[in-house]
Short mmCIF file of C-alpha atoms in Angstrom, two decimals:
data_model
loop_
_atom_site.label_atom_id
_atom_site.label_comp_id
_atom_site.label_asym_id
_atom_site.label_seq_id
_atom_site.Cartn_x
_atom_site.Cartn_y
_atom_site.Cartn_z
CA MET A 71 -0.17 -0.29 -0.19
CA HIS A 72 1.17 3.63 -0.78
CA PRO A 73 2.04 5.67 2.18
CA LEU A 74 -0.17 8.00 1.10
CA ILE A 75 -3.33 5.97 1.57
CA ARG A 76 -2.07 4.89 4.67
CA TYR A 77 -1.82 7.80 5.75
CA VAL A 78 -5.24 8.60 4.70
CA ILE A 79 -6.55 5.62 6.24
CA VAL A 80 -5.02 6.63 9.88
CA LEU A 81 -6.45 10.14 9.74
CA ALA A 82 -9.97 8.83 8.44
CA ALA A 83 -10.11 6.03 11.72
CA VAL A 84 -10.32 8.51 14.10
CA PRO A 85 -14.45 9.68 13.49
CA VAL A 86 -14.98 12.07 11.49
CA PHE A 87 -19.03 12.33 11.14
CA THR A 88 -20.45 15.09 8.12
CA THR A 89 -24.08 15.32 9.18
CA ALA A 90 -23.50 17.70 12.14
CA ALA A 91 -24.19 16.11 15.71
CA VAL A 92 -24.93 19.19 17.17
CA HIS A 93 -28.35 18.40 18.42
CA ALA A 94 -28.34 16.27 22.57
CA HIS A 95 -29.46 12.50 21.77
CA LYS A 96 -29.19 9.87 23.97
CA SER A 97 -27.58 6.41 23.19
CA PRO A 98 -29.63 4.83 20.56
CA SER A 99 -31.15 1.25 21.43
CA PRO A 100 -29.05 -1.50 20.43
CA ASP A 101 -31.83 -2.85 17.90
CA ARG A 102 -33.24 0.83 16.50
CA ASN A 103 -32.01 -0.33 12.96
CA ALA A 104 -33.70 -3.83 13.46
CA GLN A 105 -36.82 -2.05 14.16
CA ALA A 106 -37.09 0.90 11.41
CA LYS A 107 -36.54 -1.97 8.99
CA ALA A 108 -39.62 -3.42 10.42
CA VAL A 109 -41.69 -0.12 10.17
CA MET A 110 -40.04 0.31 6.35
CA GLU A 111 -40.77 -3.41 5.63
CA ALA A 112 -44.55 -2.57 5.69
CA SER A 113 -44.46 0.62 4.35
CA PHE A 114 -42.75 0.26 1.02
CA GLN A 115 -43.69 -1.41 -2.56
CA ALA A 116 -41.37 -1.93 -4.25
CA LYS A 117 -41.66 -0.06 -8.17
CA GLY A 118 -39.63 -0.21 -10.93
CA GLN A 119 -35.53 -0.96 -10.15
CA ALA A 120 -35.97 -0.17 -7.23
CA GLY A 121 -36.31 -3.24 -5.31
CA MET A 122 -37.74 -4.34 -1.76
CA ASP A 123 -33.94 -5.84 -1.20
CA ARG A 124 -32.80 -1.94 -0.80
CA LEU A 125 -34.38 -1.65 2.55
CA ASP A 126 -31.67 -4.04 3.01
CA GLN A 127 -28.22 -2.55 5.15
CA ASP A 128 -24.97 -3.48 4.58
CA LYS A 129 -22.44 -2.68 7.88
CA THR A 130 -21.63 0.20 6.75
CA GLN A 131 -25.12 1.89 6.02
CA ALA A 132 -26.05 0.01 9.42
CA LEU A 133 -22.59 0.78 11.75
CA CYS A 134 -23.71 4.67 10.70
CA SER A 135 -27.23 4.75 11.16
CA LEU A 136 -26.97 2.98 14.82
CA HIS A 137 -25.33 6.04 16.45
CA ALA A 138 -26.74 9.08 14.13
CA PRO A 139 -26.40 12.02 14.33
CA ALA A 140 -23.06 11.15 16.39
CA ALA A 141 -19.94 9.21 15.40
CA PRO A 142 -19.62 5.53 15.63
CA PRO A 143 -17.71 4.39 18.24
CA ALA A 144 -13.68 4.30 17.10
CA GLY A 145 -12.67 0.83 16.89
CA ALA A 146 -16.43 -0.16 14.68
CA ALA A 147 -15.28 2.46 12.57
CA ALA A 148 -11.98 1.64 11.71
CA LYS A 149 -12.72 -2.23 10.61
CA VAL A 150 -15.26 -1.08 8.57
CA LEU A 151 -13.23 1.75 6.73
CA ALA A 152 -10.45 -1.06 6.09
CA ALA A 153 -13.25 -3.15 4.87
CA ASN A 154 -14.11 -0.42 2.27
CA GLN A 155 -10.79 0.30 1.35
CA ALA A 156 -10.37 -3.42 0.26
CA MET A 157 -13.27 -3.15 -2.53
CA VAL A 158 -11.53 -0.62 -4.30
CA LYS A 159 -10.63 -2.39 -7.69
CA LEU A 160 -7.34 0.12 -9.92
CA PRO A 161 -8.51 0.24 -13.62
CA SER A 162 -8.11 -3.12 -15.63
CA ASP A 163 -5.18 -0.87 -17.50
CA GLY A 164 -3.54 0.80 -14.91
CA LYS A 165 -5.20 4.38 -16.97
CA PHE A 166 -6.83 6.36 -14.24
CA LEU A 167 -8.03 9.56 -17.09
CA GLY A 168 -10.87 9.44 -19.64
CA ASP A 169 -12.40 11.96 -21.59
CA TRP A 170 -13.10 15.14 -20.10
CA LYS A 171 -16.48 16.26 -21.59
CA ARG A 172 -17.80 13.00 -21.08
CA GLY A 173 -17.16 13.40 -17.29
CA GLN A 174 -18.39 16.59 -17.45
CA ALA A 175 -21.65 15.23 -18.94
CA ILE A 176 -21.39 12.95 -15.89
CA ALA A 177 -20.83 14.96 -13.38
CA GLU A 178 -24.18 17.41 -14.53
CA GLU A 179 -26.49 14.03 -14.97
CA GLY A 180 -28.68 13.51 -11.41
CA LYS A 181 -30.81 10.44 -13.28
CA GLY A 182 -30.08 7.17 -11.97
CA GLU A 183 -30.97 4.18 -10.04
CA GLN A 184 -34.72 5.96 -9.22
CA TYR A 185 -37.54 3.71 -9.63
CA SER A 186 -39.05 6.86 -11.91
CA ASP A 187 -34.95 6.65 -13.66
CA ASP A 188 -35.13 4.08 -17.06
CA PRO A 189 -32.88 1.18 -15.90
CA THR A 190 -31.11 0.82 -19.11
CA LYS A 191 -30.22 4.23 -19.42
CA PRO A 192 -26.28 4.87 -17.60
CA SER A 193 -27.02 6.24 -14.41
CA GLY A 194 -24.96 9.44 -13.66
CA GLY A 195 -22.71 10.74 -10.67
CA ASN A 196 -24.64 14.82 -10.31
CA CYS A 197 -21.18 16.05 -8.72
CA TYR A 198 -22.70 19.08 -9.08
CA ALA A 199 -25.33 18.14 -6.45
CA CYS A 200 -23.16 18.48 -4.15
CA HIS A 201 -19.46 19.63 -5.24
CA GLU A 202 -18.99 23.51 -7.10
CA LEU A 203 -16.37 21.63 -10.01
CA ASP A 204 -16.74 24.87 -13.06
CA LYS A 205 -16.96 28.58 -13.25
CA GLN A 206 -18.82 28.37 -15.26
CA GLN A 207 -21.82 25.92 -13.47
CA ILE A 208 -23.38 27.98 -10.60
CA ALA A 209 -25.65 26.32 -9.93
CA TYR A 210 -24.17 23.41 -7.64
CA GLY A 211 -24.49 22.37 -4.20
CA THR A 212 -22.90 22.59 -0.82
CA ILE A 213 -23.14 19.45 0.88
CA GLY A 214 -19.17 18.69 -0.46
CA PRO A 215 -16.23 20.84 -0.63
CA SER A 216 -14.96 22.59 -4.09
CA LEU A 217 -13.57 20.58 -6.34
CA TYR A 218 -12.70 23.70 -8.56
CA HIS A 219 -8.76 23.50 -9.46
CA TYR A 220 -8.66 20.28 -8.33
CA GLY A 221 -6.03 18.85 -10.16
CA LYS A 222 -4.25 22.60 -11.15
CA ASN A 223 -3.52 21.83 -6.95
CA ARG A 224 -2.86 18.68 -7.32
CA GLY A 225 -0.56 17.00 -9.61
CA ARG A 226 -0.90 14.32 -11.41
CA SER A 227 1.33 11.89 -9.68
CA GLU A 228 0.46 8.74 -9.66
CA PRO A 229 -0.24 7.60 -6.12
CA MET A 230 -2.71 11.25 -6.05
CA LEU A 231 -4.54 9.65 -8.96
CA LYS A 232 -4.74 6.37 -7.28
CA LEU A 233 -5.77 8.23 -4.07
CA THR A 234 -8.38 10.19 -5.57
CA TRP A 235 -9.35 7.10 -7.93
CA SER A 236 -9.82 5.01 -4.14
CA MET A 237 -11.98 8.06 -3.03
CA LEU A 238 -14.63 8.30 -5.97
CA TYR A 239 -14.65 4.52 -5.95
CA ASP A 240 -15.38 4.10 -2.13
CA MET A 241 -15.52 7.45 -0.11
CA LYS A 242 -16.34 5.43 3.05
CA GLY A 243 -13.43 3.76 3.01
CA TYR A 244 -12.24 7.16 3.87
CA THR A 245 -14.55 8.83 5.78
CA VAL A 246 -16.91 5.46 7.43
CA CYS A 247 -20.28 7.86 7.28
CA SER A 248 -18.97 10.15 4.57
CA ALA A 249 -22.71 11.75 3.02
CA MET A 250 -20.47 10.56 -0.18
CA PRO A 251 -22.03 7.76 -2.58
CA ARG A 252 -20.07 4.48 -3.49
CA PHE A 253 -19.66 4.97 -6.79
CA GLY A 254 -17.68 2.01 -7.39
CA SER A 255 -17.97 -0.42 -4.79
CA LYS A 256 -21.83 0.26 -5.52
CA GLY A 257 -22.35 -0.30 -9.12
CA ILE A 258 -23.59 3.39 -9.52
CA LEU A 259 -20.49 4.29 -12.74
CA THR A 260 -18.77 2.35 -14.63
CA GLU A 261 -14.20 1.94 -14.65
CA GLN A 262 -15.01 3.65 -18.20
CA GLN A 263 -17.23 6.25 -16.70
CA LEU A 264 -14.85 7.03 -13.00
CA LYS A 265 -11.64 7.76 -15.75
CA ASP A 266 -14.45 9.91 -17.32
CA VAL A 267 -15.17 12.09 -13.97
CA MET A 268 -11.61 11.45 -12.97
CA ALA A 269 -10.17 13.54 -16.58
CA LEU A 270 -12.66 15.89 -15.59
CA LEU A 271 -10.97 16.40 -12.38
CA TYR A 272 -7.50 16.12 -13.79
CA ASP A 273 -7.23 16.73 -17.43
CA PRO A 274 -5.17 20.34 -17.62
CA ASP A 275 -8.02 21.27 -20.30
CA SER A 276 -10.48 20.21 -18.21
CA PRO A 277 -12.89 23.90 -17.01
CA VAL A 278 -12.10 22.00 -13.31
CA ASN A 279 -8.70 23.69 -14.38
CA LYS A 280 -8.84 26.89 -15.59
CA MET B 188 -59.08 34.20 3.34
CA ARG B 189 -58.63 37.55 0.09
CA LEU B 190 -59.85 35.83 -3.13
CA LYS B 191 -59.01 36.62 -6.18
CA ILE B 192 -60.78 33.27 -8.20
CA GLY B 193 -61.08 35.10 -11.06
CA LYS B 194 -57.65 36.50 -11.30
CA LEU B 195 -56.42 33.41 -10.29
CA THR B 196 -57.89 30.59 -12.72
CA PHE B 197 -56.37 32.78 -15.20
CA TRP B 198 -53.14 33.22 -13.61
CA LEU B 199 -53.57 29.10 -12.49
CA THR B 200 -53.82 27.71 -16.29
CA ILE B 201 -50.80 29.68 -17.04
CA VAL B 202 -49.18 28.36 -14.22
CA ALA B 203 -50.04 24.81 -14.41
CA GLY B 204 -49.12 24.85 -18.39
CA ALA B 205 -45.29 25.36 -17.36
CA GLY B 206 -45.28 23.39 -14.39
CA THR B 207 -45.56 20.83 -16.76
CA SER B 208 -42.60 20.97 -18.50
CA LEU B 209 -40.46 22.17 -15.82
CA ALA B 210 -41.19 18.85 -14.02
CA GLY B 211 -40.51 16.93 -16.70
CA SER B 212 -36.48 18.71 -16.46
CA LEU B 213 -36.56 18.71 -12.82
CA VAL B 214 -34.05 15.95 -11.73
CA TRP B 215 -32.81 15.88 -7.98
CA ALA B 216 -32.23 19.30 -8.43
CA GLN B 217 -33.04 22.38 -10.43
CA THR B 218 -30.28 24.77 -12.44
CA ALA B 219 -32.81 26.95 -13.43
CA PRO B 220 -33.74 30.39 -11.15
CA ASP B 221 -35.73 30.67 -7.78
CA PRO B 222 -39.65 29.69 -9.68
CA VAL B 223 -41.13 30.61 -6.04
CA ALA B 224 -39.29 33.74 -6.13
CA GLU B 225 -40.28 34.40 -10.32
CA TYR B 226 -43.90 33.47 -9.19
CA ARG B 227 -44.66 36.10 -6.64
CA ALA B 228 -43.09 38.78 -8.32
CA MET B 229 -45.42 38.25 -11.47
CA PHE B 230 -48.93 37.39 -9.47
CA GLY B 231 -47.85 38.83 -5.28
CA ASP B 232 -48.32 36.80 -2.23
CA ASP B 233 -51.63 34.90 -3.92
CA ASN B 234 -52.05 31.65 -3.35
CA PRO B 235 -53.74 29.22 -5.61
CA ALA B 236 -54.36 26.45 -2.63
CA VAL B 237 -57.18 28.76 -2.21
CA LEU B 238 -58.81 26.83 -4.65
CA TRP B 239 -58.35 23.40 -3.36
CA THR B 240 -59.40 24.98 0.00
CA LEU B 241 -62.65 25.91 -1.12
CA ARG B 242 -63.17 22.62 -3.25
CA GLY B 243 -62.05 21.05 0.13
CA GLN B 244 -64.66 22.62 2.24
CA ASP B 245 -67.34 21.47 -0.01
CA LEU B 246 -66.01 18.01 0.01
CA TRP B 247 -65.74 18.33 4.22
CA LYS B 248 -69.48 19.55 3.88
CA GLU B 249 -70.93 17.16 1.17
CA VAL B 250 -73.01 13.92 2.48
CA ARG B 251 -71.27 11.09 0.66
CA GLY B 252 -70.14 7.49 0.16
CA SER B 253 -71.86 4.29 0.89
CA LYS B 254 -73.15 5.87 4.67
CA HIS B 255 -74.86 9.00 3.40
CA VAL B 256 -72.42 11.33 5.49
CA SER B 257 -70.37 13.98 5.20
CA LEU B 258 -67.20 15.04 7.20
CA ALA B 259 -68.21 18.14 8.89
CA LYS B 260 -70.80 15.45 11.10
CA SER B 261 -68.35 12.06 11.30
CA CYS B 262 -64.73 13.25 11.04
CA ASP B 263 -62.97 13.91 14.13
CA LEU B 264 -59.67 14.69 13.64
CA GLY B 265 -58.76 14.68 17.19
CA MET B 266 -60.07 18.30 18.20
CA GLY B 267 -64.07 16.16 18.35
CA THR B 268 -66.79 15.39 15.34
CA GLY B 269 -66.54 18.00 12.97
CA ILE B 270 -63.76 20.71 14.37
CA ILE B 271 -60.90 21.57 12.39
CA LYS B 272 -59.47 24.60 14.05
CA GLY B 273 -56.16 23.66 14.94
CA ALA B 274 -56.46 20.05 14.35
CA TYR B 275 -53.61 19.78 12.38
CA ALA B 276 -51.47 22.07 15.09
CA HIS B 277 -52.14 18.50 16.65
CA LEU B 278 -51.73 16.03 14.79
CA PRO B 279 -50.02 12.57 14.36
CA ARG B 280 -51.68 12.07 17.38
CA TYR B 281 -53.38 8.43 19.35
CA PHE B 282 -56.56 7.71 18.05
CA ALA B 283 -58.54 4.94 20.41
CA ASP B 284 -61.25 4.37 17.60
CA THR B 285 -58.18 2.83 15.16
CA LYS B 286 -55.93 2.07 18.16
CA LYS B 287 -53.50 4.34 15.98
CA VAL B 288 -51.28 6.93 15.73
CA GLN B 289 -52.89 9.16 12.48
CA ASP B 290 -51.36 11.55 10.42
CA MET B 291 -53.60 13.81 8.56
CA GLU B 292 -53.72 11.93 5.49
CA SER B 293 -54.50 8.56 7.12
CA ARG B 294 -56.98 9.56 9.58
CA LEU B 295 -58.60 11.29 6.33
CA LEU B 296 -58.35 8.58 4.66
CA THR B 297 -60.02 6.44 7.89
CA CYS B 298 -63.19 9.09 8.01
CA MET B 299 -63.56 8.51 4.06
CA VAL B 300 -63.54 4.74 4.23
CA ASP B 301 -64.56 3.73 7.53
CA GLY B 302 -67.43 7.00 8.22
CA GLN B 303 -68.38 7.93 5.03
CA GLY B 304 -68.48 4.31 3.25
CA MET B 305 -65.93 5.41 0.34
CA ASP B 306 -63.94 2.77 -1.99
CA LYS B 307 -60.40 3.08 -0.34
CA ALA B 308 -58.67 1.67 -3.56
CA ALA B 309 -60.12 5.05 -5.92
CA ILE B 310 -59.80 7.87 -2.95
CA LEU B 311 -55.51 5.94 -3.16
CA LYS B 312 -55.64 5.96 -6.73
CA ASN B 313 -56.44 9.71 -7.27
CA ARG B 314 -54.19 10.81 -4.24
CA PHE B 315 -52.19 13.14 -6.39
CA GLY B 316 -53.85 15.43 -8.46
CA GLU B 317 -52.24 15.79 -11.99
CA GLY B 318 -53.79 18.56 -14.79
CA ASP B 319 -57.52 18.04 -14.71
CA ARG B 320 -57.99 15.09 -12.43
CA LYS B 321 -57.46 16.50 -9.04
CA SER B 322 -57.26 14.90 -5.72
CA ASP B 323 -59.85 14.78 -2.66
CA LEU B 324 -57.42 14.04 -0.22
CA GLU B 325 -55.66 17.53 -1.30
CA ALA B 326 -58.58 19.43 -1.44
CA LEU B 327 -59.17 18.11 1.65
CA ALA B 328 -55.92 18.84 3.25
CA ALA B 329 -55.47 22.22 1.54
CA TYR B 330 -59.17 23.32 3.60
CA VAL B 331 -58.17 21.56 7.19
CA VAL B 332 -54.15 23.06 7.32
CA ASP B 333 -55.85 25.95 6.78
CA ALA B 334 -57.71 26.05 9.58
CA SER B 335 -54.54 26.05 11.55
CA ASN B 336 -53.47 28.78 10.44
CA GLY B 337 -51.66 30.93 13.06
CA VAL B 338 -51.68 27.72 15.72
CA ALA B 339 -48.74 26.79 17.80
CA ILE B 340 -47.65 22.94 16.97
CA SER B 341 -47.61 21.42 19.91
CA LEU B 342 -47.82 17.65 20.27
CA PRO B 343 -47.45 16.73 24.08
CA LEU B 344 -46.91 13.26 23.00
CA GLU B 345 -48.44 11.96 26.24
CA HIS B 346 -49.55 8.50 24.76
CA PRO B 347 -47.02 5.93 25.11
CA GLU B 348 -47.84 4.98 21.26
CA GLU B 349 -47.14 8.72 20.03
CA LYS B 350 -43.80 8.21 22.09
CA ARG B 351 -43.08 4.97 20.18
CA ALA B 352 -44.59 7.08 16.65
CA TYR B 353 -41.73 9.79 17.70
CA ALA B 354 -38.62 6.93 18.62
CA LEU B 355 -39.62 5.14 15.29
CA GLY B 356 -39.50 8.65 13.11
CA LYS B 357 -36.26 9.39 14.70
CA ALA B 358 -34.42 6.04 13.74
CA ILE B 359 -36.04 6.04 10.27
CA PHE B 360 -34.84 9.74 9.66
CA PHE B 361 -30.78 8.85 10.10
CA TYR B 362 -31.76 5.02 8.81
CA ARG B 363 -29.33 5.17 5.77
CA ALA B 364 -29.57 2.67 2.73
CA GLY B 365 -29.94 2.07 -1.01
CA THR B 366 -27.13 2.26 -3.77
CA HIS B 367 -26.63 5.51 -2.43
CA ASP B 368 -26.33 4.99 1.30
CA PHE B 369 -28.36 8.09 1.74
CA SER B 370 -30.60 8.63 4.73
CA CYS B 371 -33.41 11.74 4.93
CA ALA B 372 -30.35 13.79 7.35
CA SER B 373 -28.17 13.25 4.54
CA CYS B 374 -29.59 15.91 3.09
CA HIS B 375 -31.46 17.59 5.70
CA GLY B 376 -28.56 16.96 8.43
CA GLN B 377 -26.59 20.00 8.78
CA VAL B 378 -28.06 23.71 8.45
CA GLY B 379 -27.27 26.52 5.02
CA LYS B 380 -26.51 23.48 2.71
CA ARG B 381 -27.87 22.90 -0.56
CA ILE B 382 -28.50 20.62 -3.46
CA ARG B 383 -27.92 22.69 -6.68
CA LEU B 384 -28.99 25.63 -5.58
CA GLN B 385 -31.88 24.25 -3.36
CA GLN B 386 -31.84 25.32 -0.05
CA LEU B 387 -31.29 22.32 2.08
CA PRO B 388 -33.41 22.08 5.75
CA ASP B 389 -31.52 20.83 8.73
CA LEU B 390 -34.36 18.82 9.66
CA ALA B 391 -32.26 15.94 12.21
CA GLY B 392 -33.75 17.96 14.95
CA PRO B 393 -35.48 21.27 16.44
CA GLY B 394 -34.56 24.39 15.31
CA LYS B 395 -35.98 27.49 12.98
CA ASP B 396 -35.54 25.62 10.07
CA ALA B 397 -37.82 22.22 11.10
CA ARG B 398 -40.12 24.92 12.02
CA ASP B 399 -39.98 27.09 9.43
CA THR B 400 -40.01 23.84 7.33
CA TYR B 401 -43.31 21.78 9.06
CA ALA B 402 -45.57 25.05 9.07
CA THR B 403 -45.43 25.83 5.68
CA TRP B 404 -46.92 22.55 4.19
CA PRO B 405 -49.08 21.54 2.26
CA ALA B 406 -47.93 23.47 0.01
CA TYR B 407 -48.88 24.46 -3.81
CA ARG B 408 -45.76 23.43 -5.54
CA VAL B 409 -45.70 26.67 -8.39
CA SER B 410 -43.46 23.46 -10.78
CA GLN B 411 -46.19 21.01 -10.50
CA GLY B 412 -50.01 23.13 -10.10
CA GLU B 413 -50.97 20.77 -7.24
CA VAL B 414 -51.23 21.36 -3.84
CA ARG B 415 -49.03 17.95 -1.85
CA THR B 416 -49.22 17.03 1.15
CA MET B 417 -46.42 16.40 3.68
CA GLU B 418 -47.16 12.51 2.84
CA TRP B 419 -46.17 13.25 -0.80
CA ARG B 420 -42.47 15.43 0.06
CA ILE B 421 -42.45 12.20 2.36
CA GLY B 422 -42.27 10.01 -0.60
CA ASP B 423 -40.65 12.29 -3.31
CA CYS B 424 -37.81 12.31 -1.25
CA PHE B 425 -37.73 8.71 -0.81
CA ARG B 426 -37.50 8.56 -3.90
CA GLN B 427 -34.86 10.43 -4.43
CA GLN B 428 -32.81 8.24 -1.84
CA ARG B 429 -33.24 5.15 -4.87
CA LEU B 430 -35.13 3.08 -2.20
CA PRO B 431 -39.31 1.85 -3.68
CA GLN B 432 -42.12 3.71 -3.22
CA LEU B 433 -43.89 4.97 0.06
CA LYS B 434 -47.14 3.80 0.26
CA TYR B 435 -50.21 6.33 1.04
CA GLY B 436 -50.79 6.44 4.48
CA SER B 437 -48.31 4.01 5.84
CA GLU B 438 -46.59 3.69 9.00
CA ALA B 439 -43.18 5.04 8.02
CA ALA B 440 -44.75 8.26 6.52
CA ILE B 441 -46.66 8.75 10.40
CA ASP B 442 -43.52 8.02 11.80
CA LEU B 443 -41.73 10.01 9.96
CA THR B 444 -44.19 12.93 10.00
CA MET B 445 -44.53 12.68 13.75
CA PHE B 446 -40.55 13.52 14.32
CA LEU B 447 -41.20 15.91 12.11
CA ALA B 448 -44.00 17.72 13.30
CA LYS B 449 -42.41 17.03 17.10
CA ASN B 450 -39.26 19.37 15.93
CA ALA B 451 -40.98 21.74 14.89
CA GLU B 452 -43.36 22.56 17.71
CA GLY B 453 -43.62 25.80 18.93
CA GLY B 454 -43.71 26.50 15.45
CA LYS B 455 -46.71 29.12 14.02
CA MET B 456 -48.72 27.09 11.50
CA ALA B 457 -48.68 28.87 8.12
CA ALA B 458 -50.20 26.32 5.52
CA PRO B 459 -51.11 25.39 2.93
CA GLY B 460 -47.61 27.56 1.76
CA LEU B 461 -46.23 27.96 -1.64
CA LYS B 462 -43.39 26.10 -2.78
CA ARG B 463 -41.07 25.70 -6.12
#
């Protein structure tokens, strides 16, 4: 493992919870998730591509729900974090960067995985919902940090590319309860789409770096 | 209630037309400028919801269903039979006759189906109006909530079932699942965030955001040309959360509404609101 990645893991193991813990809460009952799920099972119906299995939680989701809005205990968080790290698949041909123009379209596209969406069409990344990327698009959200000048500020060293790829692939390997979806691990974006988005972040010609 | 029905109906036709095309282009987020501000610039503070309120008033008083009775003579929303003043500000609540905690939408359904003997499937099929096909539930919701205007939201949670609904609502609010790992808190857990240009109220606990938001639903949605209720709002957010379809009048909807309503306690009802 590259030292930079290891450093990020150690950093991320310190529980960071992005959805604010501003309200006082008593410690939750251990079957809080199960109780919520039982009610939800009775309250939903499958529709379109969204089957009832969407109500099932994996380990990351369960951990981050059980204690929310408080951060999960450090020990449990470190374990889940490591498991998510292990999910990351680097590009099969070793090339991290695709076409930034296609990446821009993916970053703009909000459709994908909703029951109202066409499952035969590729999903978008909807990066602009949460991030500022280039100065032309002013309709950007603020749940995530600004990514303007992302590549320009970071250079294009192999470790840097690998780190960003891994974050896009599975942000929960870095911030266990991040608001950002796991685009690779959850199969939201394909390998090619991830490369295109990477190019949007890193290509010197991309408006992100202008 | 200030009435300018003629003018409103006229504008409504235009707005509803614009709304359909706008709604089609809305995904998670919208890139157009604020349509509520545009709407206000054109029409001032007139809220077309008044047309729903008036229709709801007629429906409330009309003798209907196989039991030939009006809601005004048979429906108890928690304040006594036929009383709507302040009712919305104290819902959801436990009802002894159904032995359930109910929100306004599920209680109206009970009144129409069990009280009036109307066909549940037909009512539900028409739960969300669109174009010429109007929803009775949405009209009744507008009428009922209008009668709570200025009333402070208050939910003492005295009944154990009410406490249970609140706790479950909270657990559901923070329940992460689906392809994107979202919970309600992913988008409504911090103050001052937005998705694209849309402000996201912090609904995770008591506060100004929670009060201002809850107090302004049900609301006339400019982009849809319809009055929508909290059940619609929650259902559409679950869709954005990539979860399956929320059933109308279901327990998850009621429990979540209880959580949102309790967090809004002390706020004064100001609905039907006007939303983008």
